[in-house]
Coordinates of C-alpha atoms (C1' of nucleotides) in Angstrom, one line a residue:
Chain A
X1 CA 167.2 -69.7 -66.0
X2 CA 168.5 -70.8 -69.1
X3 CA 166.3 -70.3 -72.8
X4 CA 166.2 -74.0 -73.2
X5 CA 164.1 -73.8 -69.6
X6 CA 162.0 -71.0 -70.9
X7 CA 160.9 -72.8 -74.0
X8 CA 159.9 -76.1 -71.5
X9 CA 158.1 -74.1 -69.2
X10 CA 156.2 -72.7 -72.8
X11 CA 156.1 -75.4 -74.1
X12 CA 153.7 -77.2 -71.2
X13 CA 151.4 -74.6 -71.5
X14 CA 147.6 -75.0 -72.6
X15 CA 148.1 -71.9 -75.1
X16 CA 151.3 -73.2 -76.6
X17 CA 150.7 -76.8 -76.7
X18 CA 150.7 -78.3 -80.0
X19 CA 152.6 -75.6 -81.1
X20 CA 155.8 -76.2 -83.4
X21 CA 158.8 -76.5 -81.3
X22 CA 160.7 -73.4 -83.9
X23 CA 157.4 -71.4 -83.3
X24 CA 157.8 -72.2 -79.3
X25 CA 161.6 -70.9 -80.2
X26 CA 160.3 -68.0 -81.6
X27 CA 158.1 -66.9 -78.6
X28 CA 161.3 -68.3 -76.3
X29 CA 163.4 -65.8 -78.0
X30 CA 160.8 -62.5 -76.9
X31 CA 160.0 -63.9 -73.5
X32 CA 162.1 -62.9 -70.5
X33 CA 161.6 -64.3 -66.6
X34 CA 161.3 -61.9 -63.8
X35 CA 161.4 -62.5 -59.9
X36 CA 159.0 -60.9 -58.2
X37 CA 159.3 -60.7 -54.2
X38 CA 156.3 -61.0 -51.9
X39 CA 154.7 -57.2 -51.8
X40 CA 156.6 -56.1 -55.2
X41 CA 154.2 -54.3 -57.7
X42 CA 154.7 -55.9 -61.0
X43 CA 153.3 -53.2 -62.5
X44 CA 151.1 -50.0 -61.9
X45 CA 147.6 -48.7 -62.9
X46 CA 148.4 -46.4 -65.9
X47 CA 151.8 -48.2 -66.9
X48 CA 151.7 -49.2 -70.9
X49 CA 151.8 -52.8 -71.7
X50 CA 154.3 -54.4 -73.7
X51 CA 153.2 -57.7 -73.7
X52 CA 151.2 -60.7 -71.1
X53 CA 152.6 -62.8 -68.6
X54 CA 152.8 -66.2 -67.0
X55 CA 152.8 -67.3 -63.4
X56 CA 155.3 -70.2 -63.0
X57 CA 155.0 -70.3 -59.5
X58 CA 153.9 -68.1 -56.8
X59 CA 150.4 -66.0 -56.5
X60 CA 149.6 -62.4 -57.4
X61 CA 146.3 -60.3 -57.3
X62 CA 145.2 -58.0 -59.5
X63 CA 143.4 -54.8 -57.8
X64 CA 142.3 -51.6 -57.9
X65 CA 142.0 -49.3 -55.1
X66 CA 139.7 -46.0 -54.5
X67 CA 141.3 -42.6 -54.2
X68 CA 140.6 -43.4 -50.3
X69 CA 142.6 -46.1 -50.5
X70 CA 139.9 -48.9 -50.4
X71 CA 141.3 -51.9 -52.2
X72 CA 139.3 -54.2 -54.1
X73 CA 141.0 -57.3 -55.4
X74 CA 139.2 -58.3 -58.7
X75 CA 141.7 -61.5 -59.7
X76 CA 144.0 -63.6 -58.0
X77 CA 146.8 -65.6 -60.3
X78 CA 148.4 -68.9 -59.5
X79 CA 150.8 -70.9 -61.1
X80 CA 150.2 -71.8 -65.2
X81 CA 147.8 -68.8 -65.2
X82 CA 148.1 -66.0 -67.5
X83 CA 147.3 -62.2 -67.0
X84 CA 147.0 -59.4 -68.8
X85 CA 146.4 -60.2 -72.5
X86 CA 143.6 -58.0 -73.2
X87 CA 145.3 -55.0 -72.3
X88 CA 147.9 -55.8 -74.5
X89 CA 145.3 -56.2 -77.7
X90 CA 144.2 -53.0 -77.1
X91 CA 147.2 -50.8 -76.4
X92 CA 145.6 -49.2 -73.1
X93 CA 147.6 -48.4 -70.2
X94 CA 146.6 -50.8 -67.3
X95 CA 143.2 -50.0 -65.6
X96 CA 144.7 -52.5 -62.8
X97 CA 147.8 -53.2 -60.9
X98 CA 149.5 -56.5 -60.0
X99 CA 151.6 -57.0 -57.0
X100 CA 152.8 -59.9 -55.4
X101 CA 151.5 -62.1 -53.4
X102 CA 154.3 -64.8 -52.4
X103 CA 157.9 -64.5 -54.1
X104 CA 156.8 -65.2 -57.6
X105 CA 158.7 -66.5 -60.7
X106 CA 156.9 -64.9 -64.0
X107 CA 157.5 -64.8 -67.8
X108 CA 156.5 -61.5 -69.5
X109 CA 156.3 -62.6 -73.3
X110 CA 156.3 -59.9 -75.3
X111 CA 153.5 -58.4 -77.7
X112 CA 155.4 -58.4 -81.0
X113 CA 156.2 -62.3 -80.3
X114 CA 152.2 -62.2 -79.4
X115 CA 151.5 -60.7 -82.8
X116 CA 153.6 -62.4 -84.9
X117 CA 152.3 -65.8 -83.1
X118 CA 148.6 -64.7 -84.5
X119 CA 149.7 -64.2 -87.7
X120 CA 151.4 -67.5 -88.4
X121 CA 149.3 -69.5 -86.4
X122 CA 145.4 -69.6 -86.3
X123 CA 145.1 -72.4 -83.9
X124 CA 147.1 -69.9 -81.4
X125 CA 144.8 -67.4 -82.6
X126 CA 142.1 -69.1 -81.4
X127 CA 143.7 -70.0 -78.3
X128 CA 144.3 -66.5 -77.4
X129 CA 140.6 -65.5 -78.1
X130 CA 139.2 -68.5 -75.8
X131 CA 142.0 -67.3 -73.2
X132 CA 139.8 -63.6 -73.3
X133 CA 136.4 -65.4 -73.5
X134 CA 136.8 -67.2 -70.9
X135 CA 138.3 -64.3 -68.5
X136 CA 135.3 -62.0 -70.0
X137 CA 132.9 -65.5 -68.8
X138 CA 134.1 -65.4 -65.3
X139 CA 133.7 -61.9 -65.2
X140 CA 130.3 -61.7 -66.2
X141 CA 129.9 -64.3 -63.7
X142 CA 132.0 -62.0 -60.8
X143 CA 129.0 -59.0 -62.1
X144 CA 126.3 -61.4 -61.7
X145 CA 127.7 -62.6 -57.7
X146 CA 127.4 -58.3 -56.9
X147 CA 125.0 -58.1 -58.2
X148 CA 122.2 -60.2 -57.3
X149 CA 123.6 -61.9 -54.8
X150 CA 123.9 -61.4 -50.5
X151 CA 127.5 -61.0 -48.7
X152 CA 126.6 -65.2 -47.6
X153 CA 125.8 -65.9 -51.1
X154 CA 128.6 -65.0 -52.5
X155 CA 130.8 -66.6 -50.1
X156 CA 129.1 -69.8 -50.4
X157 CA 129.3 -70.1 -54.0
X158 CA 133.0 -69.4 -53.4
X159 CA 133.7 -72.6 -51.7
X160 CA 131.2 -75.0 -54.2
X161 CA 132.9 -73.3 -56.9
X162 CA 136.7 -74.2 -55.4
X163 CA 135.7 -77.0 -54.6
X164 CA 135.0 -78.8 -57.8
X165 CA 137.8 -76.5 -59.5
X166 CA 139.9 -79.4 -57.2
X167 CA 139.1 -83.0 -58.0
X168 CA 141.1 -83.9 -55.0
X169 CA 139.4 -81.5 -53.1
X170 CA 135.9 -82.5 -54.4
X171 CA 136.2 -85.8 -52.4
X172 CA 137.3 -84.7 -49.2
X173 CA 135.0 -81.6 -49.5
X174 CA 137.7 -80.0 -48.2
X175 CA 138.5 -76.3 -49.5
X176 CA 141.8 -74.4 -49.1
X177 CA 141.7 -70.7 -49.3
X178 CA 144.0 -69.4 -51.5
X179 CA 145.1 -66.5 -50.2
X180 CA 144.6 -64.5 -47.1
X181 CA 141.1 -63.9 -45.4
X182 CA 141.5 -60.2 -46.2
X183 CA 142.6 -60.7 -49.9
X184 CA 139.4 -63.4 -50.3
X185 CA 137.1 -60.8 -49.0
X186 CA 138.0 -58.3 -51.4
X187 CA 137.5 -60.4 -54.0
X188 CA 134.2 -61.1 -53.4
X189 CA 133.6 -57.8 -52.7
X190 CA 133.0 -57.7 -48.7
X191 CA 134.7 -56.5 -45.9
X192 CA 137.1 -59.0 -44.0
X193 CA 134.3 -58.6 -40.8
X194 CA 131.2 -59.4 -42.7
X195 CA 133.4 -62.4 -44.4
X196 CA 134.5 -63.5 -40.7
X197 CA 130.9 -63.2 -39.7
X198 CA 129.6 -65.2 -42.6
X199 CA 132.1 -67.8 -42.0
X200 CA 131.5 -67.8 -38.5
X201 CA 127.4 -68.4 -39.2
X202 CA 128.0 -71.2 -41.3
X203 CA 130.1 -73.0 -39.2
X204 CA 127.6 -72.2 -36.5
X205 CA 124.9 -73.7 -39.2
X206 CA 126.6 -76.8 -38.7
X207 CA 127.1 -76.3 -42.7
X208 CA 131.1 -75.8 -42.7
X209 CA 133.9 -76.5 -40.7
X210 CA 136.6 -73.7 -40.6
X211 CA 140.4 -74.3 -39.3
X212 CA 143.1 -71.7 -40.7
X213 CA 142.9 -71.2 -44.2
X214 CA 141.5 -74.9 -44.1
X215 CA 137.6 -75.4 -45.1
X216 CA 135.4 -78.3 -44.8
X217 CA 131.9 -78.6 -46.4
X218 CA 130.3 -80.9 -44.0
X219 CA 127.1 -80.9 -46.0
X220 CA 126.9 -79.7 -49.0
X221 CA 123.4 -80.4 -50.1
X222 CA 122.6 -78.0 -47.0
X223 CA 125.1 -75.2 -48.1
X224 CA 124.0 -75.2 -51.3
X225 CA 120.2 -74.9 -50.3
X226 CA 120.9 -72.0 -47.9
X227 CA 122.6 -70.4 -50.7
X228 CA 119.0 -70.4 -52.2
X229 CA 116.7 -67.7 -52.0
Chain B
X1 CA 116.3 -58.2 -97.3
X2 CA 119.0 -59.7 -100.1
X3 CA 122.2 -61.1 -99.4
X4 CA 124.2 -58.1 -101.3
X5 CA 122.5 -56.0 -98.6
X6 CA 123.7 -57.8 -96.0
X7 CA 127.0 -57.7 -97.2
X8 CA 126.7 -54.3 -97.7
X9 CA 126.1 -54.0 -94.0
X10 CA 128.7 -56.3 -93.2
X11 CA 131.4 -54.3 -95.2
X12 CA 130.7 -51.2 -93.1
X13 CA 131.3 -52.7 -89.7
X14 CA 134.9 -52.1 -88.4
X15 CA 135.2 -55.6 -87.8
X16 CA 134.9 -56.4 -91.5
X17 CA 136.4 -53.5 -92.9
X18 CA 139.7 -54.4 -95.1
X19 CA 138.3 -57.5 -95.4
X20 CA 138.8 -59.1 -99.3
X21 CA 135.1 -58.5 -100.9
X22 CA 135.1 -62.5 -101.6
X23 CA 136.1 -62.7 -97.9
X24 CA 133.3 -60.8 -96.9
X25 CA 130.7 -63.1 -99.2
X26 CA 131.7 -66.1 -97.7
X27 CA 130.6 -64.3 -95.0
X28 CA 127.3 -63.4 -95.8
X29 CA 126.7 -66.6 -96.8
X30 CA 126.8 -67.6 -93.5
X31 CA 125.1 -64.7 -91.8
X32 CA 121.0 -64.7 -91.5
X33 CA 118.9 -61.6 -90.9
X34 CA 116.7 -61.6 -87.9
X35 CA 113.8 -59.2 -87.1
X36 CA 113.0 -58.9 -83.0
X37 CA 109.9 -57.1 -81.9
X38 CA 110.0 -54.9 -78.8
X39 CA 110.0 -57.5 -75.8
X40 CA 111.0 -60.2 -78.1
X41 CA 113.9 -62.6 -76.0
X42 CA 116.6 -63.1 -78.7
X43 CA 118.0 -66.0 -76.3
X44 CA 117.4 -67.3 -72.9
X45 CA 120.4 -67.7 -70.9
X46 CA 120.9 -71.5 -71.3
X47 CA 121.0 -71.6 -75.0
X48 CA 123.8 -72.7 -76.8
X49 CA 125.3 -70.6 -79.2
X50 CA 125.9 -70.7 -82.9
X51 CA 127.5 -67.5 -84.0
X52 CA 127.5 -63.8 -82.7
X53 CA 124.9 -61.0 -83.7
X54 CA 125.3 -57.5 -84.9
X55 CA 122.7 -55.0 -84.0
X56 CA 121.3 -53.0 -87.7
X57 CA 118.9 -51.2 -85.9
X58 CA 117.5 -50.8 -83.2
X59 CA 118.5 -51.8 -79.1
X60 CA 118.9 -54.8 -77.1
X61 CA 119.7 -55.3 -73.5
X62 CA 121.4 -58.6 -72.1
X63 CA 120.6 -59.1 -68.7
X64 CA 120.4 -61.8 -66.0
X65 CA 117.7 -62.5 -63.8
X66 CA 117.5 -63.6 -59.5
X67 CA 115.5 -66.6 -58.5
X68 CA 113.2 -63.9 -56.7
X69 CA 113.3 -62.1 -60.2
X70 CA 115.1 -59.4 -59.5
X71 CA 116.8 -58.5 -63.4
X72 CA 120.5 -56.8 -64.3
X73 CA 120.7 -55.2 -67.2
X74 CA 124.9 -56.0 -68.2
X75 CA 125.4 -54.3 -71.0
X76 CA 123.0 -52.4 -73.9
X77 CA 123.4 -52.6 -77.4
X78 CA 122.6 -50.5 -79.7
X79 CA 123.4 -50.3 -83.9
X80 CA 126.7 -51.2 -85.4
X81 CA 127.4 -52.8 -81.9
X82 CA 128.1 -56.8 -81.7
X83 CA 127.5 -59.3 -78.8
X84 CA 128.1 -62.9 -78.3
X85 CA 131.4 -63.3 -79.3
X86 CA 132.8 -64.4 -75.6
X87 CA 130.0 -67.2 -75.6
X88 CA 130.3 -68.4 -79.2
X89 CA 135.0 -69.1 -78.6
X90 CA 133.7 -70.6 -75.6
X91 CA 131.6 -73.0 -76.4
X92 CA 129.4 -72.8 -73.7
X93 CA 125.8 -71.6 -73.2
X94 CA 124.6 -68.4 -73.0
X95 CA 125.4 -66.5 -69.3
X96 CA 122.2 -64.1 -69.9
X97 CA 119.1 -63.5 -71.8
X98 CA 118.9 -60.9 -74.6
X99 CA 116.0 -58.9 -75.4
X100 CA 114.7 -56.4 -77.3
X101 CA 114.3 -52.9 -76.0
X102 CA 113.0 -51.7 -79.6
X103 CA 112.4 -53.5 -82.7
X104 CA 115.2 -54.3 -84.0
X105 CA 116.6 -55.6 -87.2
X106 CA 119.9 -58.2 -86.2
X107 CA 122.0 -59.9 -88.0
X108 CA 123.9 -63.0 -86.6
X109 CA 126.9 -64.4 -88.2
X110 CA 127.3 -68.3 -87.8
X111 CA 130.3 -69.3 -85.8
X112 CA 131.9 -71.8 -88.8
X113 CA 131.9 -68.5 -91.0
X114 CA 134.2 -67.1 -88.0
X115 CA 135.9 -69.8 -87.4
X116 CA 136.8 -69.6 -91.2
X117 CA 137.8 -66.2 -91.2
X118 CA 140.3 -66.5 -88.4
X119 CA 141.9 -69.7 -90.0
X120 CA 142.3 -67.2 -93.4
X121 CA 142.5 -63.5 -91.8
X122 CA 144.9 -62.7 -89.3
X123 CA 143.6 -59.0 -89.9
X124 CA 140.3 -60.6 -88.6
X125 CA 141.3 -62.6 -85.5
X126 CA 143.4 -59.3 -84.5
X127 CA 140.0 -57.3 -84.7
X128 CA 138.1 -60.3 -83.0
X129 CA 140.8 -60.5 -80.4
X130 CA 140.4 -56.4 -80.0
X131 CA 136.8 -56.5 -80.0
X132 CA 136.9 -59.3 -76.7
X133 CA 139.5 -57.0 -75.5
X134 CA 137.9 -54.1 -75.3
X135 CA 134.7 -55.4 -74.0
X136 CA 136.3 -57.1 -71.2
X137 CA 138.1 -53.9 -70.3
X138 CA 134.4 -52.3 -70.0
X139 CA 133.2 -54.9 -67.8
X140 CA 136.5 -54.3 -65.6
X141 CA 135.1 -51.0 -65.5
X142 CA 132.1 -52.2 -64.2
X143 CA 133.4 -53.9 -61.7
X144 CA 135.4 -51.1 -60.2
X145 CA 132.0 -48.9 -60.6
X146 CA 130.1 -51.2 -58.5
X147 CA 133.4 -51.5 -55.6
X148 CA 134.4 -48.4 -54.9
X149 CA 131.8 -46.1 -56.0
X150 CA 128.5 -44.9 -54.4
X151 CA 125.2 -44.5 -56.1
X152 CA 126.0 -41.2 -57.2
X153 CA 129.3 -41.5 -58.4
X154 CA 127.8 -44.0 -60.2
X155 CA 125.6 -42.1 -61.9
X156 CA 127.7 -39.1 -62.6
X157 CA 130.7 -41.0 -63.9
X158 CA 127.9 -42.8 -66.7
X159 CA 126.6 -39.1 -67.5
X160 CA 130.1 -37.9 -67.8
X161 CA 130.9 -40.8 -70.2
X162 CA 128.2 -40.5 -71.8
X163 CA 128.7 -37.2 -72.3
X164 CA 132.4 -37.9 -74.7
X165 CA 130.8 -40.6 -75.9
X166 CA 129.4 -38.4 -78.7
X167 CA 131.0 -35.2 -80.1
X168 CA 127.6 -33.4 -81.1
X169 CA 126.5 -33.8 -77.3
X170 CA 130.2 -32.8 -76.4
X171 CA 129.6 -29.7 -77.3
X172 CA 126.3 -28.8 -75.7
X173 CA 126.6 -31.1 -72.8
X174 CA 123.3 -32.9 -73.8
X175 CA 123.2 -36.6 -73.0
X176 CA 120.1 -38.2 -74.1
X177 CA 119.5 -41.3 -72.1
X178 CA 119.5 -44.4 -74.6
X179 CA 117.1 -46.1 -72.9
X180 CA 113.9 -45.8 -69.6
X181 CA 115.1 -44.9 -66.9
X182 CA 114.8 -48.0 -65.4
X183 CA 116.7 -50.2 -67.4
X184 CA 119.7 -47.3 -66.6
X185 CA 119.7 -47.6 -63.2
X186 CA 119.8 -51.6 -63.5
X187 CA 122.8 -50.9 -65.9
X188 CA 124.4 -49.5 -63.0
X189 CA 123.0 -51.6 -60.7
X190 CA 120.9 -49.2 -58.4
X191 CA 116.9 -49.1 -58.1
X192 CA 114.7 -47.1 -59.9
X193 CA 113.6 -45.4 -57.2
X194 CA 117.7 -43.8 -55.9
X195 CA 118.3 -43.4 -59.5
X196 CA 115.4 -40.8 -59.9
X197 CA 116.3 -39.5 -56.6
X198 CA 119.6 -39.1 -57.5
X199 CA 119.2 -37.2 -60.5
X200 CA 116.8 -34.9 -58.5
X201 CA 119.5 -34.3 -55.8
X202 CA 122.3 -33.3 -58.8
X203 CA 119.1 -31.1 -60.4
X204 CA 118.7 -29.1 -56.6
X205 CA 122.1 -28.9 -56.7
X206 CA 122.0 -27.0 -59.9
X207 CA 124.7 -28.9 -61.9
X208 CA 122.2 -31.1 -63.9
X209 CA 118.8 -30.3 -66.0
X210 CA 116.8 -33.2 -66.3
X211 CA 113.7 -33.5 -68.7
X212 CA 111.9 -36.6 -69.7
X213 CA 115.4 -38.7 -71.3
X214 CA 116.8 -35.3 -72.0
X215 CA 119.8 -34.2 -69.3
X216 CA 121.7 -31.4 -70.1
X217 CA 125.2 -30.9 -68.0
X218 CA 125.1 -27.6 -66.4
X219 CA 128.9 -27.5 -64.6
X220 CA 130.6 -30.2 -65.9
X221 CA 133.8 -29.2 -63.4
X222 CA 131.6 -29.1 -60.5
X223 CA 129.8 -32.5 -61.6
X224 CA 133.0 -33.9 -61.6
X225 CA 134.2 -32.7 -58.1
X226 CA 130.8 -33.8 -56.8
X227 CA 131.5 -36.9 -57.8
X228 CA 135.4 -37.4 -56.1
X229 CA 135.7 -38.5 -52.5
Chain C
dG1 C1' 161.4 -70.4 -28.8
dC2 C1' 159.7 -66.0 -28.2
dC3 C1' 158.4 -61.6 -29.9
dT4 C1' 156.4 -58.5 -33.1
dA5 C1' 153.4 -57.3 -36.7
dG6 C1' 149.9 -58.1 -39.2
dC7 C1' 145.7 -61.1 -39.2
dC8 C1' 141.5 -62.3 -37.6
dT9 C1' 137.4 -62.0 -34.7
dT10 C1' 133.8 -60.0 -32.1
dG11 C1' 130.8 -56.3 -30.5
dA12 C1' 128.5 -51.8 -30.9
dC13 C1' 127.0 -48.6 -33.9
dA14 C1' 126.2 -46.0 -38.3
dT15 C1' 124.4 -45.5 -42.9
dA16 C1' 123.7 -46.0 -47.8
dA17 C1' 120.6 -47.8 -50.4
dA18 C1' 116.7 -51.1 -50.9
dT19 C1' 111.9 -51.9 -50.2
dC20 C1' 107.2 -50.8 -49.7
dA21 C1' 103.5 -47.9 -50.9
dA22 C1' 100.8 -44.6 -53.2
dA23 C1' 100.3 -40.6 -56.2
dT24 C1' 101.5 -38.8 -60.9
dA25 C1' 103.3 -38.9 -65.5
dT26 C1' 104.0 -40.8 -69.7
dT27 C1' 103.7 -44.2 -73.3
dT28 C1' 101.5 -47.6 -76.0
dC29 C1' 98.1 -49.5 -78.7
dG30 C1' 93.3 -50.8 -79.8
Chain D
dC1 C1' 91.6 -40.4 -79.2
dG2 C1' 91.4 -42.4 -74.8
dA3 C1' 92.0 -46.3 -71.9
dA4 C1' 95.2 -49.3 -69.9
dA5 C1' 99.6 -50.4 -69.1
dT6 C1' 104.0 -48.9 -67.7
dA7 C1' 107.3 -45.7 -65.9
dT8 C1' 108.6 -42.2 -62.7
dT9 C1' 108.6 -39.7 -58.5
dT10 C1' 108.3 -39.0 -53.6
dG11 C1' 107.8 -40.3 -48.8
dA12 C1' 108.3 -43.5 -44.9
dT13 C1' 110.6 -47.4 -43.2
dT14 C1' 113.8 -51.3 -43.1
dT15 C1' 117.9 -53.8 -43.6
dA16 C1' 122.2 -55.6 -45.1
dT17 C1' 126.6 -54.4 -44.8
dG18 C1' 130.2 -51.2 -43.6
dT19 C1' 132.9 -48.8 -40.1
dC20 C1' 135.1 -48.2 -35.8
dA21 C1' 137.3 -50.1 -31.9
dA22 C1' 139.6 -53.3 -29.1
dG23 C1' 141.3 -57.9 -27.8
dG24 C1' 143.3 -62.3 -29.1
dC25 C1' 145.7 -65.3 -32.5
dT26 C1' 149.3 -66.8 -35.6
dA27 C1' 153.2 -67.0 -38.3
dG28 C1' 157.5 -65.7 -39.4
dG29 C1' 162.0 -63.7 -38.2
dC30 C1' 165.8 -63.2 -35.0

DNA sequence: GCCTAGCCTTGACATAAATCAAATATTTCG
DNA sequence: CGAAATATTTGATTTATGTCAAGGCTAGGC
């Protein structure tokens, strides 16, 4: 991929929007694009940062897993999403790994780029501190699901949530699950039989409609009240 | 209190440290002392925010309450400590309540004084940016407490922390619980009641000494082991 | 197109931790 | 100080969710 692709794919970012074509140039020059096969660990827990990256296309989650080798997915990453800035700011090793979900195409832009960014340009500052706030707002929100929340809870609040993060979706009520039943569960913090079960009593409720990876919210009034109390 | 106190307090925060003394005024002119009596809500999850607030003295918790009223305590703060940054970059209203443990003496520093300083101070955004780092890093923490660990490990892992928090109880292997006992376990979301039985099962087992807030670390190796697998 | 491997589902069962309840401590504050 | 409120402990019981197991599906590779 040539620099001059680099700098476009920058460039069409929300962080470096607005951002002085030289200044893009700048961060062009310390960013470099890595491939990143279905299964491939992009990096380790413990492995020192160097930098954040950039999904251009493909998926990846970011997990942890127990020393008895119970995974627990706590972020899945799709194209135009960035991960792992706030390791970076503080110069810890990874408390997380990243792997792979579907071949991948990533940009790691490097912390010194990163650094010297913030120093010439407080609007990128700022951009890079509502990037944090905003991951720190959905975890909060990830705490709060575990919570105080029921295994049924949880998923429901899952598909109103994806659903309006889709406009198109929003009309059709229609939700389609990102990633694997398996990986979805272990994001919201169940195991894949309670999720099947839960999807299962839904459907049964007359509340959903499942097909695949496909979801349909056939009343959502309904789901959202049994997701009360 | 008068404004050369306050920036006298503000000066002695890390986050204001090697900040230019005018810097620091402009500041304090922006920053307004608040007293909050035990019980006292500082904010209602809901409110908007205008700024971020530094703890003087004394302890806050912010926590989030079920519809059946069931509360989670997130995250306690105690002197020196800041919280409300995430919400204030964001723009959005407040994700949980905040209220005073003890009375407290806060200060809270008016989000066009931040704004400000990160347009001026790329020292400043790089400590802001470190500050949301870091927290977010401890709430990823959380999150892996609450998935993969039991009660207990739970409970041992915030005692062993706890423990290297502070150098003086380093040594002895004191740690004096910061606040009831209740509002602990919520922090690590268990119930009252398994916390105190908890701590009674790691007394039998002769690794802990608990008395009143007081819990002294008898074998820190075999608290440790007791807590793997 | 079919075969294999990894998903997903479903049932039976186990269990960690919550809840309920009631007796004691401990704090708080008039 | 002493009463009232609040916190803690302990026991008995419940329950939501996990685990184990086994069969059926599906998607992707040859």
């Amino acid at each position: 991929m040539s620099s001059t692709k680099v700098h476009a794919i920058l460039a069409n970012l929300p962080l470096f929007k607005e951002m002085e074509p030289d200044e893009i140039e700048r961060i062009a020059q310390n960013t470099r694009e890595l491939h990143a096969t279905r299964g491939e660990i992009v990096f380790q827990r413990g492995d020192p940062s160097h930098g954040f990256y950039v999904v251009v296309h493909g998926q990846l989650k970011l997990a942890f897993s127990s020393p008895q080798g119970v995974e627990k997915v706590v972020h899945l990453v799709g194209p135009g999403k960035t991960f792992g800035e706030a390791v970076m700011f503080m110069g810890m090793p990874y408390p997380v790994y990243a792997q792979a979900l579907a071949d991948s195409l990533l940009l790691h832009i490097s912390r010194t780029a990163v650094f010297d960014g913030i120093e010439r340009d407080p609007v990128f500052c700022r951009k890079m501190l509502a990037g944090l706030s905003s991951r720190l707002h959905s975890l909060i929100g990830d705490v709060e699901a575990y919570s105080l929340r029921s295994c049924t809870q949880r998923v429901i609040g899952y598909l109103l949530q994806h659903d309006c993060d889709n406009p198109d979706d929003c009309k059709d009520l229609h939700v389609n699950l990102p990633a694997s039943k398996t990986v979805i569960a272990s994001r919201l913090n169940i195991s894949p039989e309670t999720f099947s079960r839960v999807l299962h009593d839904l459907s049964a409720a007359g509340l959903i409609n499942v097909k695949g990876k496909d979801v349909t919210i056939l009343d959502m009034g309904k789901l959202r009240a049994y997701g009360q109390q």
